[in-house]
Amino acid sequence: GSKADPCQKYACELQVCLQKNNYQEDKCQETIKRLVKCCLVWKEESFKVCQGIEYDGKVKSAEDNEPENNEII
């Protein structure tokens, strides 16, 4: 059988965050960072969740090219 994806809960948190915020990724940076960190640790095990993740800390998204340290209010 297939094991649970270790990063599944972070992916779920991100879905919830995005839905609450009308899919504005900038509102969910902390959640994204947690998911990416999980994916870096577990990329061998995390087959489902981590396939859409870019390891520079951004979820795949067309117009993302702002500097890393913009203040999160």
PDB file of C-alpha atoms in Angstrom:
ATOM      1  CA  GLY A   1       0.000   0.000   0.000  1.00  0.00           C
ATOM      2  CA  SER A   2       1.039   3.629  -0.263  1.00  0.00           C
ATOM      3  CA  LYS A   3       2.313   5.444   2.790  1.00  0.00           C
ATOM      4  CA  ALA A   4       0.848   8.772   3.756  1.00  0.00           C
ATOM      5  CA  ASP A   5       2.634  11.682   2.177  1.00  0.00           C
ATOM      6  CA  PRO A   6       4.616  13.359   4.980  1.00  0.00           C
ATOM      7  CA  CYS A   7       3.955  16.810   3.522  1.00  0.00           C
ATOM      8  CA  GLN A   8       0.255  16.309   2.915  1.00  0.00           C
ATOM      9  CA  LYS A   9      -0.821  18.322   5.941  1.00  0.00           C
ATOM     10  CA  TYR A  10       1.242  21.318   4.826  1.00  0.00           C
ATOM     11  CA  ALA A  11      -0.259  21.098   1.378  1.00  0.00           C
ATOM     12  CA  CYS A  12      -3.715  21.061   2.970  1.00  0.00           C
ATOM     13  CA  GLU A  13      -2.850  24.083   5.107  1.00  0.00           C
ATOM     14  CA  LEU A  14      -1.727  25.882   1.988  1.00  0.00           C
ATOM     15  CA  GLN A  15      -4.963  25.053   0.162  1.00  0.00           C
ATOM     16  CA  VAL A  16      -6.971  26.393   3.096  1.00  0.00           C
ATOM     17  CA  CYS A  17      -4.833  29.521   3.301  1.00  0.00           C
ATOM     18  CA  LEU A  18      -5.114  30.206  -0.415  1.00  0.00           C
ATOM     19  CA  GLN A  19      -8.861  29.685  -0.410  1.00  0.00           C
ATOM     20  CA  LYS A  20      -9.290  32.066   2.538  1.00  0.00           C
ATOM     21  CA  ASN A  21      -7.163  34.684   0.794  1.00  0.00           C
ATOM     22  CA  ASN A  22      -8.591  34.472  -2.726  1.00  0.00           C
ATOM     23  CA  TYR A  23      -5.511  32.622  -3.946  1.00  0.00           C
ATOM     24  CA  GLN A  24      -3.098  35.453  -3.220  1.00  0.00           C
ATOM     25  CA  GLU A  25       0.134  33.575  -2.606  1.00  0.00           C
ATOM     26  CA  ASP A  26       1.755  36.551  -0.920  1.00  0.00           C
ATOM     27  CA  LYS A  27      -0.727  36.163   1.931  1.00  0.00           C
ATOM     28  CA  CYS A  28       0.448  32.591   2.472  1.00  0.00           C
ATOM     29  CA  GLN A  29       4.228  32.936   2.383  1.00  0.00           C
ATOM     30  CA  GLU A  30       4.740  31.333   5.788  1.00  0.00           C
ATOM     31  CA  THR A  31       2.615  28.343   4.834  1.00  0.00           C
ATOM     32  CA  ILE A  32       4.450  28.039   1.534  1.00  0.00           C
ATOM     33  CA  LYS A  33       7.804  28.161   3.322  1.00  0.00           C
ATOM     34  CA  ARG A  34       6.734  25.359   5.658  1.00  0.00           C
ATOM     35  CA  LEU A  35       5.610  23.248   2.733  1.00  0.00           C
ATOM     36  CA  VAL A  36       8.830  23.873   0.818  1.00  0.00           C
ATOM     37  CA  LYS A  37      10.926  23.076   3.886  1.00  0.00           C
ATOM     38  CA  CYS A  38       8.997  19.831   4.283  1.00  0.00           C
ATOM     39  CA  CYS A  39       9.579  19.024   0.630  1.00  0.00           C
ATOM     40  CA  LEU A  40      13.299  19.632   0.938  1.00  0.00           C
ATOM     41  CA  VAL A  41      13.476  17.212   3.851  1.00  0.00           C
ATOM     42  CA  TRP A  42      11.134  14.566   2.469  1.00  0.00           C
ATOM     43  CA  LYS A  43      11.465  14.814  -1.283  1.00  0.00           C
ATOM     44  CA  GLU A  44      12.276  11.106  -1.499  1.00  0.00           C
ATOM     45  CA  GLU A  45       9.083  10.122   0.330  1.00  0.00           C
ATOM     46  CA  SER A  46       6.793  12.910  -0.795  1.00  0.00           C
ATOM     47  CA  PHE A  47       5.745  11.792  -4.223  1.00  0.00           C
ATOM     48  CA  LYS A  48       2.353  13.508  -4.459  1.00  0.00           C
ATOM     49  CA  VAL A  49       2.563  16.827  -2.706  1.00  0.00           C
ATOM     50  CA  CYS A  50       6.022  17.989  -3.611  1.00  0.00           C
ATOM     51  CA  GLN A  51       5.906  17.519  -7.348  1.00  0.00           C
ATOM     52  CA  GLY A  52       4.456  20.977  -7.988  1.00  0.00           C
ATOM     53  CA  ILE A  53       6.932  22.705  -5.685  1.00  0.00           C
ATOM     54  CA  GLU A  54       9.871  24.777  -6.824  1.00  0.00           C
ATOM     55  CA  TYR A  55      12.680  24.528  -4.305  1.00  0.00           C
ATOM     56  CA  ASP A  56      13.605  28.201  -4.400  1.00  0.00           C
ATOM     57  CA  GLY A  57      10.785  28.718  -1.952  1.00  0.00           C
ATOM     58  CA  LYS A  58       8.040  29.613  -4.367  1.00  0.00           C
ATOM     59  CA  VAL A  59       5.130  27.584  -5.562  1.00  0.00           C
ATOM     60  CA  LYS A  60       5.106  27.490  -9.349  1.00  0.00           C
ATOM     61  CA  SER A  61       3.538  30.718 -10.452  1.00  0.00           C
ATOM     62  CA  ALA A  62       3.994  32.866 -13.503  1.00  0.00           C
ATOM     63  CA  GLU A  63       4.683  36.397 -12.308  1.00  0.00           C
ATOM     64  CA  ASP A  64       6.789  35.802  -9.211  1.00  0.00           C
ATOM     65  CA  ASN A  65      10.063  37.657  -9.324  1.00  0.00           C
ATOM     66  CA  GLU A  66      10.110  39.954  -6.315  1.00  0.00           C
ATOM     67  CA  PRO A  67      12.980  39.995  -3.800  1.00  0.00           C
ATOM     68  CA  GLU A  68      12.963  37.479  -0.967  1.00  0.00           C
ATOM     69  CA  ASN A  69      12.630  39.737   2.049  1.00  0.00           C
ATOM     70  CA  ASN A  70       9.533  41.798   1.451  1.00  0.00           C
ATOM     71  CA  GLU A  71       7.813  42.508   4.758  1.00  0.00           C
ATOM     72  CA  ILE A  72       4.909  40.288   5.614  1.00  0.00           C
ATOM     73  CA  ILE A  73       2.425  42.433   7.503  1.00  0.00           C
TER      74      ILE A  73
END
